[in-house]
Tab-separated table of C-alpha atoms in Angstrom:
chain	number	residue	atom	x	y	z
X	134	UNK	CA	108.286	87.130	100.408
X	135	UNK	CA	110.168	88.512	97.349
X	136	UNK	CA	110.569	91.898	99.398
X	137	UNK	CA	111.053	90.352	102.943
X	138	UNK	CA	114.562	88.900	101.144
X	139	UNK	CA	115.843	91.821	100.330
X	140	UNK	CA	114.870	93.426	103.486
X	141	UNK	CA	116.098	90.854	105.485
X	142	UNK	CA	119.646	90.899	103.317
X	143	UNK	CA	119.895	94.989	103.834
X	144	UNK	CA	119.691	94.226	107.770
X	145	UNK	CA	121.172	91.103	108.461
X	146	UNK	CA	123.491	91.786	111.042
X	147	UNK	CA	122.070	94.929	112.298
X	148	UNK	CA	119.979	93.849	114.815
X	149	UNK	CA	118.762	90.356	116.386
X	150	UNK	CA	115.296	89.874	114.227
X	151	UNK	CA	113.557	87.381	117.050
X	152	UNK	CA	114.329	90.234	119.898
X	153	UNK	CA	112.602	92.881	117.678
X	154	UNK	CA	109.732	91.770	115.743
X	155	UNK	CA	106.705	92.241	117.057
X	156	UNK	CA	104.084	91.330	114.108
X	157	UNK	CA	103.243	87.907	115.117
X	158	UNK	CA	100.203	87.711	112.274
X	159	UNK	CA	97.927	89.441	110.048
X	160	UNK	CA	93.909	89.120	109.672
X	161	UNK	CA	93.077	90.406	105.899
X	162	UNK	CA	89.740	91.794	105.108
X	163	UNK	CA	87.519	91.635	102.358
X	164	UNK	CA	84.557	93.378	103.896
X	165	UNK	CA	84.576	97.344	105.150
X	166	UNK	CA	81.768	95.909	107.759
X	167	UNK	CA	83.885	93.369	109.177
X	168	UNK	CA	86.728	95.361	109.982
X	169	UNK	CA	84.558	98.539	110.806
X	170	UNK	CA	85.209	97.616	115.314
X	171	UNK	CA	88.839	97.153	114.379
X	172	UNK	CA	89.257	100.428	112.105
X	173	UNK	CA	87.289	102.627	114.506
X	174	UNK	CA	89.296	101.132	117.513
X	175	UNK	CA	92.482	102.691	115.979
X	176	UNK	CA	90.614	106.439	115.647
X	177	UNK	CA	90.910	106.875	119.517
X	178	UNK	CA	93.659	108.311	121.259
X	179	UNK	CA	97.184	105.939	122.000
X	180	UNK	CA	96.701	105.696	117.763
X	181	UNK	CA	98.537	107.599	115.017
X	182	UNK	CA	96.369	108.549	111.857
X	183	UNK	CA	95.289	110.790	109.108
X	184	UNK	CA	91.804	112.479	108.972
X	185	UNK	CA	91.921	110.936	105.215
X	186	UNK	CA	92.238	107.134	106.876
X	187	UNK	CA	89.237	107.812	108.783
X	188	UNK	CA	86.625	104.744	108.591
X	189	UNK	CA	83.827	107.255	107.191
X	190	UNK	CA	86.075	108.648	105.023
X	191	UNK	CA	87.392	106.174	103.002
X	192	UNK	CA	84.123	104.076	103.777
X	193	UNK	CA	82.319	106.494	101.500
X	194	UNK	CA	84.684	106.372	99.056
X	195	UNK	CA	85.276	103.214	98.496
X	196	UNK	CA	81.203	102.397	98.216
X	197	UNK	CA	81.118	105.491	95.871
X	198	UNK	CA	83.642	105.020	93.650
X	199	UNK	CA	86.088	101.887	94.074
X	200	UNK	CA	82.886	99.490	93.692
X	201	UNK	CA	82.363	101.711	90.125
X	202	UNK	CA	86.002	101.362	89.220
X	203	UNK	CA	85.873	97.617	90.550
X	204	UNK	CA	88.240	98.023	93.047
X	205	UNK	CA	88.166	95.252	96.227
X	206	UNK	CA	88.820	96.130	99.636
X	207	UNK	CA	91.855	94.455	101.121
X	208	UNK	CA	92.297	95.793	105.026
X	209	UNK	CA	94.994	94.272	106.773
X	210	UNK	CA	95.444	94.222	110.456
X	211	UNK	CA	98.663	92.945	111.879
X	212	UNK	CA	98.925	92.435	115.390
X	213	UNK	CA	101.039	91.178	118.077
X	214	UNK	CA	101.483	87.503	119.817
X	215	UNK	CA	98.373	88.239	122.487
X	216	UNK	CA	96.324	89.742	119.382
X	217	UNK	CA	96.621	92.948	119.819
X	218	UNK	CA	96.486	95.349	116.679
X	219	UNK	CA	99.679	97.134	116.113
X	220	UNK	CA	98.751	98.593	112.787
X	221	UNK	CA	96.051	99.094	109.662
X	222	UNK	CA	96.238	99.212	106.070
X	223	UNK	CA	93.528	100.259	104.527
X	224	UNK	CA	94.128	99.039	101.211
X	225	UNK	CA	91.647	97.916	97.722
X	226	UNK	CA	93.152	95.847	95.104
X	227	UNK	CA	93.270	97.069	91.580
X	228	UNK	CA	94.582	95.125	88.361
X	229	UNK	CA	98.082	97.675	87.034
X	230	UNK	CA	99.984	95.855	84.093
X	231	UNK	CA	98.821	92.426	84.415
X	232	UNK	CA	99.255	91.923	88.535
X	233	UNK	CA	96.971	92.539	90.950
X	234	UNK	CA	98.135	95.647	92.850
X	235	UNK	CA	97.008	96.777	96.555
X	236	UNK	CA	96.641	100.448	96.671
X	237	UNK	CA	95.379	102.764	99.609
X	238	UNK	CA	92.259	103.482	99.436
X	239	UNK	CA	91.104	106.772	98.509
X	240	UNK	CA	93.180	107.519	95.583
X	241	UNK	CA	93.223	110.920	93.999
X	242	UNK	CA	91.282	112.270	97.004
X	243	UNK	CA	93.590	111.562	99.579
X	244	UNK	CA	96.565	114.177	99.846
X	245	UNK	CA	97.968	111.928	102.466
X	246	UNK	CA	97.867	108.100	102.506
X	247	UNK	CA	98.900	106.293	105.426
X	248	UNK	CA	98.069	103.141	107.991
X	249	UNK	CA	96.641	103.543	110.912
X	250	UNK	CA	98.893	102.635	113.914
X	251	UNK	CA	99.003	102.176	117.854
X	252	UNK	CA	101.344	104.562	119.148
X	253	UNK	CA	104.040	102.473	120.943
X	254	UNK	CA	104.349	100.591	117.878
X	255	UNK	CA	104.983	103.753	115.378
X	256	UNK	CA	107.670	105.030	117.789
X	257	UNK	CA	109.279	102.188	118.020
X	258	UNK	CA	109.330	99.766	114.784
X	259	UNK	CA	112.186	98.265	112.943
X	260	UNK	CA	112.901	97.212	109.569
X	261	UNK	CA	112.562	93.505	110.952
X	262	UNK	CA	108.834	94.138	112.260
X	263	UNK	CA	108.405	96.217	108.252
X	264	UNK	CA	109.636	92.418	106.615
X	265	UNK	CA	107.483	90.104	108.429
X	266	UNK	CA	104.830	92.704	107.554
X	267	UNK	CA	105.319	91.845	104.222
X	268	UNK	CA	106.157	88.289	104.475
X	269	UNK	CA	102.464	88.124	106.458
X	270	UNK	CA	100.467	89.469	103.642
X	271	UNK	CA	102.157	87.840	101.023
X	272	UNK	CA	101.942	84.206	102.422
X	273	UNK	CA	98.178	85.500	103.404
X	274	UNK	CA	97.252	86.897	99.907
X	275	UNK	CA	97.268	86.255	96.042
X	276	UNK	CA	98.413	90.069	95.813
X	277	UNK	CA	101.222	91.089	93.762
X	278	UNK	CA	102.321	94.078	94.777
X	279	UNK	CA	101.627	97.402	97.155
X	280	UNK	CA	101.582	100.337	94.948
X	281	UNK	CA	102.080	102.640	98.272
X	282	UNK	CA	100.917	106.502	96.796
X	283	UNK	CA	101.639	109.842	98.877
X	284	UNK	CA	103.191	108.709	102.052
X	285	UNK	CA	104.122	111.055	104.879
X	286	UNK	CA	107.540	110.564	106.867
X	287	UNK	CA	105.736	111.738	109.795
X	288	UNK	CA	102.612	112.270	110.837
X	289	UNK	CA	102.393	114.841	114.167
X	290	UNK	CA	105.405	114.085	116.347
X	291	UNK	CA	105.454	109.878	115.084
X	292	UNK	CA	107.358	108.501	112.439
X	293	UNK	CA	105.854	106.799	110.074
X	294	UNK	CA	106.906	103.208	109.820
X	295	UNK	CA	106.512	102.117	106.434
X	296	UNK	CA	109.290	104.625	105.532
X	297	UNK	CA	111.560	101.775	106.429
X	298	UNK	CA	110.461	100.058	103.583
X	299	UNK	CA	112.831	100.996	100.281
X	300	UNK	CA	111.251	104.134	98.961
X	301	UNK	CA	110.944	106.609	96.554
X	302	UNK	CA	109.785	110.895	96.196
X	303	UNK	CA	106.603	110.984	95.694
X	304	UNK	CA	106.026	113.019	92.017
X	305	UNK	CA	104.987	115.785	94.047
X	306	UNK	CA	105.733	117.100	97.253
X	307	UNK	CA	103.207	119.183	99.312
X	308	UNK	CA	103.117	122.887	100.255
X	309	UNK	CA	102.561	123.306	104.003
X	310	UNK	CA	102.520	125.796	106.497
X	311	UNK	CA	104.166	125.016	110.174
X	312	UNK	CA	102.214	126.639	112.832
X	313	UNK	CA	104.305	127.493	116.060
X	314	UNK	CA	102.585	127.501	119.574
X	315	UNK	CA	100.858	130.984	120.354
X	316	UNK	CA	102.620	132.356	116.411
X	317	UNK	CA	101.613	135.974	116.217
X	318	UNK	CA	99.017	135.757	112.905
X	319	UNK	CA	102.088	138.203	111.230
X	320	UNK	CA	104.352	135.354	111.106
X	321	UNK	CA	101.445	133.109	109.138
X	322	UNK	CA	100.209	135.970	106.984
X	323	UNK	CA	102.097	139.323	106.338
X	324	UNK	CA	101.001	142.349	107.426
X	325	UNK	CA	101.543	143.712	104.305
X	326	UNK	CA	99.702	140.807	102.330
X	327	UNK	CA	96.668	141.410	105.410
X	328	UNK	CA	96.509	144.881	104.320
X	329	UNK	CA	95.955	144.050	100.686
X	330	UNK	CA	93.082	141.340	101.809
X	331	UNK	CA	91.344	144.348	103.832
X	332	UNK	CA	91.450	146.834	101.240
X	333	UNK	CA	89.420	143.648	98.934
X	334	UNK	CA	87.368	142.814	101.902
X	335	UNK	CA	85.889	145.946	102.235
X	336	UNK	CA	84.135	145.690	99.076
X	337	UNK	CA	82.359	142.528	100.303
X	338	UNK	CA	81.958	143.122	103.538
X	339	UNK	CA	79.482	145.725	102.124
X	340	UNK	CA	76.888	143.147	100.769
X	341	UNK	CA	74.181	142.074	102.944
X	342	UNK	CA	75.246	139.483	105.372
X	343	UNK	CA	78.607	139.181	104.728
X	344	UNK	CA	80.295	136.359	106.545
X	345	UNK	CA	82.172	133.607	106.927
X	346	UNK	CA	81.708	130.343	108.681
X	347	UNK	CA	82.128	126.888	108.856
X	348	UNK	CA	78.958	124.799	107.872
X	349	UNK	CA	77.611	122.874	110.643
X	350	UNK	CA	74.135	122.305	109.662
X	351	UNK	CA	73.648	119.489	107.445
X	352	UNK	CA	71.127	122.488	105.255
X	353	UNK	CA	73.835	124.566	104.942
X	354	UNK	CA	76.435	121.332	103.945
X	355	UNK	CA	73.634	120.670	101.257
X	356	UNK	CA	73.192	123.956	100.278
X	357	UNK	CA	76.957	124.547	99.582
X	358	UNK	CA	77.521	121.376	97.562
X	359	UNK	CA	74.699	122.303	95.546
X	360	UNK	CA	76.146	125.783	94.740
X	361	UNK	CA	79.795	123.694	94.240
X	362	UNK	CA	78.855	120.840	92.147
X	363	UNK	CA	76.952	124.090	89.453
X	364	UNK	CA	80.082	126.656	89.964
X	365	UNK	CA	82.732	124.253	89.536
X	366	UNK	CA	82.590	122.596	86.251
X	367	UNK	CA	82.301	126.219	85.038
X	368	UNK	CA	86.060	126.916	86.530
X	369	UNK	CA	87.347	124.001	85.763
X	370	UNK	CA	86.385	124.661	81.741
X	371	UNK	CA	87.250	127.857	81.894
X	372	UNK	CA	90.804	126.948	83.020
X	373	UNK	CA	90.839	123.880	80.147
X	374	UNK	CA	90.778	121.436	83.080
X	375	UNK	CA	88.749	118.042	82.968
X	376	UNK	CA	85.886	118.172	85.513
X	377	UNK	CA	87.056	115.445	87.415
X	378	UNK	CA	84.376	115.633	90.219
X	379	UNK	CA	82.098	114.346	86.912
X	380	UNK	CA	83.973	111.224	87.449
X	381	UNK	CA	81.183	108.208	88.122
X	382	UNK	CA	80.891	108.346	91.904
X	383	UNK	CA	82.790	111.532	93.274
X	384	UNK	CA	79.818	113.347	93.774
X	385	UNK	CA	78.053	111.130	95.983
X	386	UNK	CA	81.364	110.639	98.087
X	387	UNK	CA	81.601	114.448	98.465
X	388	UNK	CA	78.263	114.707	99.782
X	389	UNK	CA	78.446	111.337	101.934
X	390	UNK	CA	81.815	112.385	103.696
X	391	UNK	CA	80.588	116.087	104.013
X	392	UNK	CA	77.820	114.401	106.061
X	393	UNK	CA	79.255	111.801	107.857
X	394	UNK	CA	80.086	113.162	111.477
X	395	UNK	CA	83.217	112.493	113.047
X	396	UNK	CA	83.317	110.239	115.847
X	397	UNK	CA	84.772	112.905	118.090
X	398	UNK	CA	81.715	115.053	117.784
X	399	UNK	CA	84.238	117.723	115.944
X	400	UNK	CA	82.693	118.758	112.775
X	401	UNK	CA	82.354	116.330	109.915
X	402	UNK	CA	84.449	113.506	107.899
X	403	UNK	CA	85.190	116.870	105.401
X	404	UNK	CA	84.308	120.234	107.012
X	405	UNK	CA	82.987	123.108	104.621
X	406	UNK	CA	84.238	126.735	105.492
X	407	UNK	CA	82.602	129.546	103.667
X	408	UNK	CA	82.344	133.292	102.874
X	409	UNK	CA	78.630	134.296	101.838
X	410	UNK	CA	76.381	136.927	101.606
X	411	UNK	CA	72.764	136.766	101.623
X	412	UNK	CA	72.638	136.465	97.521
X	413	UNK	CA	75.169	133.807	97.269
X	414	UNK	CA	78.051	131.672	98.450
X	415	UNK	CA	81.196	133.493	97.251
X	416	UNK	CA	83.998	131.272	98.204
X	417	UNK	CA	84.293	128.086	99.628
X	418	UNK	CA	87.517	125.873	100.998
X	419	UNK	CA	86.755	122.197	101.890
X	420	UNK	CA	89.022	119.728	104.082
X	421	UNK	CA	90.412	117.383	106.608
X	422	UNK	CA	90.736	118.357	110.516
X	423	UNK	CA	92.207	116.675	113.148
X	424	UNK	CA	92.867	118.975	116.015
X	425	UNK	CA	96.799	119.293	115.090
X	426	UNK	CA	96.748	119.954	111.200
X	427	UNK	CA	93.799	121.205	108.219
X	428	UNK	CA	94.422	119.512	104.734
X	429	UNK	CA	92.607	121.186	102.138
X	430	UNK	CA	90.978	119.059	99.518
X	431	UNK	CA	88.796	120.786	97.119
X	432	UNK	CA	88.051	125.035	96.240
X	433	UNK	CA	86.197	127.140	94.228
X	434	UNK	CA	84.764	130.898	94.505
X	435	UNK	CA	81.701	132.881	92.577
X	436	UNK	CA	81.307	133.341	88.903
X	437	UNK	CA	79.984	137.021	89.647
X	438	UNK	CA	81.533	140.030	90.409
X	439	UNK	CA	82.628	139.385	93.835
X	440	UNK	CA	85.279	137.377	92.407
X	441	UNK	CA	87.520	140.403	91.595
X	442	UNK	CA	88.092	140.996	95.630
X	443	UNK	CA	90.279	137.624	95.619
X	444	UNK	CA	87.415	136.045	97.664
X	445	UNK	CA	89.701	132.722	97.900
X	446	UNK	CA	92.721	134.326	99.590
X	447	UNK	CA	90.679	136.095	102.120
X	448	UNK	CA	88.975	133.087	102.708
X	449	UNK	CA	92.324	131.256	103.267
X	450	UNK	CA	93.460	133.913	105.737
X	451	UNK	CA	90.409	133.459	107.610
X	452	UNK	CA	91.212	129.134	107.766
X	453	UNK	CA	94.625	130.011	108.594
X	454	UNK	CA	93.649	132.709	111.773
X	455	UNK	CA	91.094	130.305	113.048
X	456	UNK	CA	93.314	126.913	112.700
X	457	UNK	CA	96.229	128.592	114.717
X	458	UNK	CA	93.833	130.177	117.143
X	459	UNK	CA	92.298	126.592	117.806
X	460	UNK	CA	96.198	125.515	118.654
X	461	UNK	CA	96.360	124.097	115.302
X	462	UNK	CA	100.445	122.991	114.256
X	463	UNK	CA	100.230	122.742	110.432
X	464	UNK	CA	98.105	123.496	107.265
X	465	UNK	CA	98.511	122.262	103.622
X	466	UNK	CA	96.687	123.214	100.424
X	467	UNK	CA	96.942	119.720	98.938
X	468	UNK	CA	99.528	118.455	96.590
X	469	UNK	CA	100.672	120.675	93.655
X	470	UNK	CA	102.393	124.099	93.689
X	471	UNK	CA	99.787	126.387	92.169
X	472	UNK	CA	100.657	130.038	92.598
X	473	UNK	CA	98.051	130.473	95.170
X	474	UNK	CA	99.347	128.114	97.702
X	475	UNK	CA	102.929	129.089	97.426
X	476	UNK	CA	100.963	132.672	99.109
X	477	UNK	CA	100.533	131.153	102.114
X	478	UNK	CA	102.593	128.010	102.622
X	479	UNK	CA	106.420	128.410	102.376
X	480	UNK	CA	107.839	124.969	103.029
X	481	UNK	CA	107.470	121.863	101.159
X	482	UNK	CA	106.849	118.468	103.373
X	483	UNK	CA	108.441	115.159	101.330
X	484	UNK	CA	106.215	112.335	101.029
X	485	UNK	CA	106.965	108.981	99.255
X	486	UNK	CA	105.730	106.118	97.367
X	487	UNK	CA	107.067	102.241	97.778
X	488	UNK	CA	106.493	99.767	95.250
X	489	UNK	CA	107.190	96.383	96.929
X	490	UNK	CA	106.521	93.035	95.039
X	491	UNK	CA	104.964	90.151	96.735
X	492	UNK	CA	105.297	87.452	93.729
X	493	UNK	CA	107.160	87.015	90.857
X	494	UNK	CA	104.838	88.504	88.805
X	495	UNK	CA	104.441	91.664	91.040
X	496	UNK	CA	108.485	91.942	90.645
X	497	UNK	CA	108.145	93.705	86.939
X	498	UNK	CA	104.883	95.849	87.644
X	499	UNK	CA	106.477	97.374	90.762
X	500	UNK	CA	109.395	98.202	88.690
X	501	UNK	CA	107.840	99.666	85.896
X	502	UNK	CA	105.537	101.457	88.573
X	503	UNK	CA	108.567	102.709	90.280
X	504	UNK	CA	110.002	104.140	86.940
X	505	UNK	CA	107.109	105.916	85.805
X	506	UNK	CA	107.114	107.871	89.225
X	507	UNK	CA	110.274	108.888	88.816
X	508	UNK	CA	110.028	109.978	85.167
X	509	UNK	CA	106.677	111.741	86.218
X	510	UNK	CA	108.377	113.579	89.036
X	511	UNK	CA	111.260	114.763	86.852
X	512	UNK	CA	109.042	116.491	84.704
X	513	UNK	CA	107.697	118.349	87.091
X	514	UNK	CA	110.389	119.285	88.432
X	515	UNK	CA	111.728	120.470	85.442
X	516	UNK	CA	109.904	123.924	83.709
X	517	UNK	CA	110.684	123.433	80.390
X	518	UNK	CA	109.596	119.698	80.408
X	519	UNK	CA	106.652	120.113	82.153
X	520	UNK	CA	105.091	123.104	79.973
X	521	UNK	CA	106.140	120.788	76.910
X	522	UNK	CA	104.057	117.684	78.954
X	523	UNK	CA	101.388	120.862	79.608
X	524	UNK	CA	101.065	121.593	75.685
X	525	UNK	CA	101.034	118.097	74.793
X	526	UNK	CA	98.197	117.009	77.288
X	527	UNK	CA	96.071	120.329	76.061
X	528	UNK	CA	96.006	119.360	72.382
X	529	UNK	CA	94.992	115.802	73.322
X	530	UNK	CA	92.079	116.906	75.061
């Protein structure tokens, strides 16, 4: 209610509020098998989404690790006067400086965080329809705030209506690569760079069964993950980087999601593409498909020799031809502008966060919130502040 006021006092005037609201109520839920019929309803076409809001997706995570880290699910479904469902927020609730905070479920292993909407809705929504939204869930709920992380402004050709909520720059924005229709593969990936990759390839392509693929046997998904979950750790030290798929959980979401088959008989919740030879894996690239866009979520390549070829960036080339081949539009390397990505994807897409308070209480957490995201996202966007933020985090560890 605390936000609805100051919605309603930013567009009072603008429009007539009973001719465009079309939220008539909201249904909160507690339970991930009691909104499962609803969820999976919006994964069919006439719906807007992202492969990371998927019901398997988050499912997995959120019996993996948000039970561990105590988080509650909190799934609201607004819908119209006859009942039907206009939108879903798939949400847990988390305790952040003394108020209970609704977050999207997911967290760190979501690049993109989003509701899932019916199409006509998405097009069309106002900042009236955004305020009884959040007059709904705060009548409906003892939650104190939506701590809203890693927003897109659009998602395919919709707009994404929570962006007329007050917002903020996320800390980071993402690097992504726009795929035009029928793009010649020079436009995605120099010739010049595609020369360099051959003259590395060669060297592998002489090993025994040489090849890459995507993993569509649930052996070969097993197999992989068992070769990640050993390699990895050993990358991350050697870079002075936590191994943060050691977190309690992470694991076993990996491997449930990398199972899980989509619903459209396309592939998995995460899909697996590799380059391998008969000795070993040498590179692998794991993410989210949808038909329209791949959103790459977790990397790494061989401890052995094979690793001085740049296994990864031929490996990325070979996502890249095969995503705009399959009429793909777009392709990210997740949040974060590590050298690597900046090789492939030229443009940065803007996402947001929105701190909105639902009680007096949630009024100072959002703030503070909302400050910290903005000091966090000047540092990094600042060198000198962010290798003084790098130096300082390293002699902590």
């Amino acid at each position: 209610m605390v936000m609805a006021a100051a919605i309603e006092g930013q567009t009072a005037g603008a429009r007539t509020w009973s001719n465009a609201i079309r939220i008539a109520g909201v249904d909160i839920f507690h339970d991930l098998a009691a909104a499962e019929a609803i969820w999976r309803g919006f994964e069919t076409p006439g719906h807007s989404f992202t492969p990371y809001q998927r019901f398997d997706f988050l499912a997995a995570w959120q019996r993996q690790v948000g039970e561990r880290d105590g988080l509650r699910p909190f799934i609201v479904v607004a819908h119209d006067s006859e009942r039907r469902p206009l939108l879903l927020l798939p949400l847990a609730i988390e305790s952040r400086l003394g108020a209970q905070c609704a977050t999207f479920m997911g967290g760190k292993h979501s690049t993109f965080n989003m509701a899932l909407y019916d199409r006509d809705f998405a097009a069309n929504a106002t900042e009236a329809d955004l305020a009884a939204l959040i007059t709904l869930i705060s009548e409906r709920s003892r939650v104190d705030a939506l701590a809203l992380h890693q927003q897109p402004l659009r998602w395919q050709d919709l707009p994404n209506p929570m962006a007329l909520l007050p917002h903020q720059p996320s800390v980071n924005d993402c690097p992504v690569l726009a795929i035009p229709p029928d793009a010649e593969p020079a436009t995605l990936v120099s010739n010049s760079f595609r020369r360099r990759l051959k003259g590395k390839e060669r060297k592998l392509q002489a090993l025994p069964g040489y090849r890459y693929y995507v993993a569509t046997e649930g052996a070969d998904v097993c197999r992989l993950l068992d070769w990640f979950f050993r390699v990895k750790p050993l990358r991350m030290a050697e870079q002075k980087l936590p191994n943060v798929f050691a977190e309690p959980g992470v694991e076993q979401f990996i491997r449930a999601a990398c199972l899980a088959p989509r619903a459209d008989g396309k592939g998995y919740a995460i899909d697996i593409h590799a380059l391998e030879c008969d000795e070993e894996p040498i590179a692998i690239f794991a993410g989210v498909a949808d038909g329209h866009r791949f959103s790459m979520m977790f990397n790494t390549y061989t401890m052995s020799a094979n690793s001085k070829y740049s296994p990864g960036l031929i490996l990325m080339r070979d996502i890249i031809d095969r995503h705009a081949g399959d009429n793909y539009r777009a392709l990210d390397l997740g949040i974060g502008s590590d050298e690597y990505k900046r090789l492939f994807c030229k443009d940065d897409e803007a996402i947001f966060d929105s701190f909105i308070p639902l009680s007096l209480r949630g009024r100072p957490a959002a703030s503070v919130l909302s400050r910290l995201n903005r000091a966090k996202r000047a540092v990094k966007q600042n060198p000198h502040l962010l290798e003084i933020a790098q130096n300082l985090r390293a002699m902590f560890r």
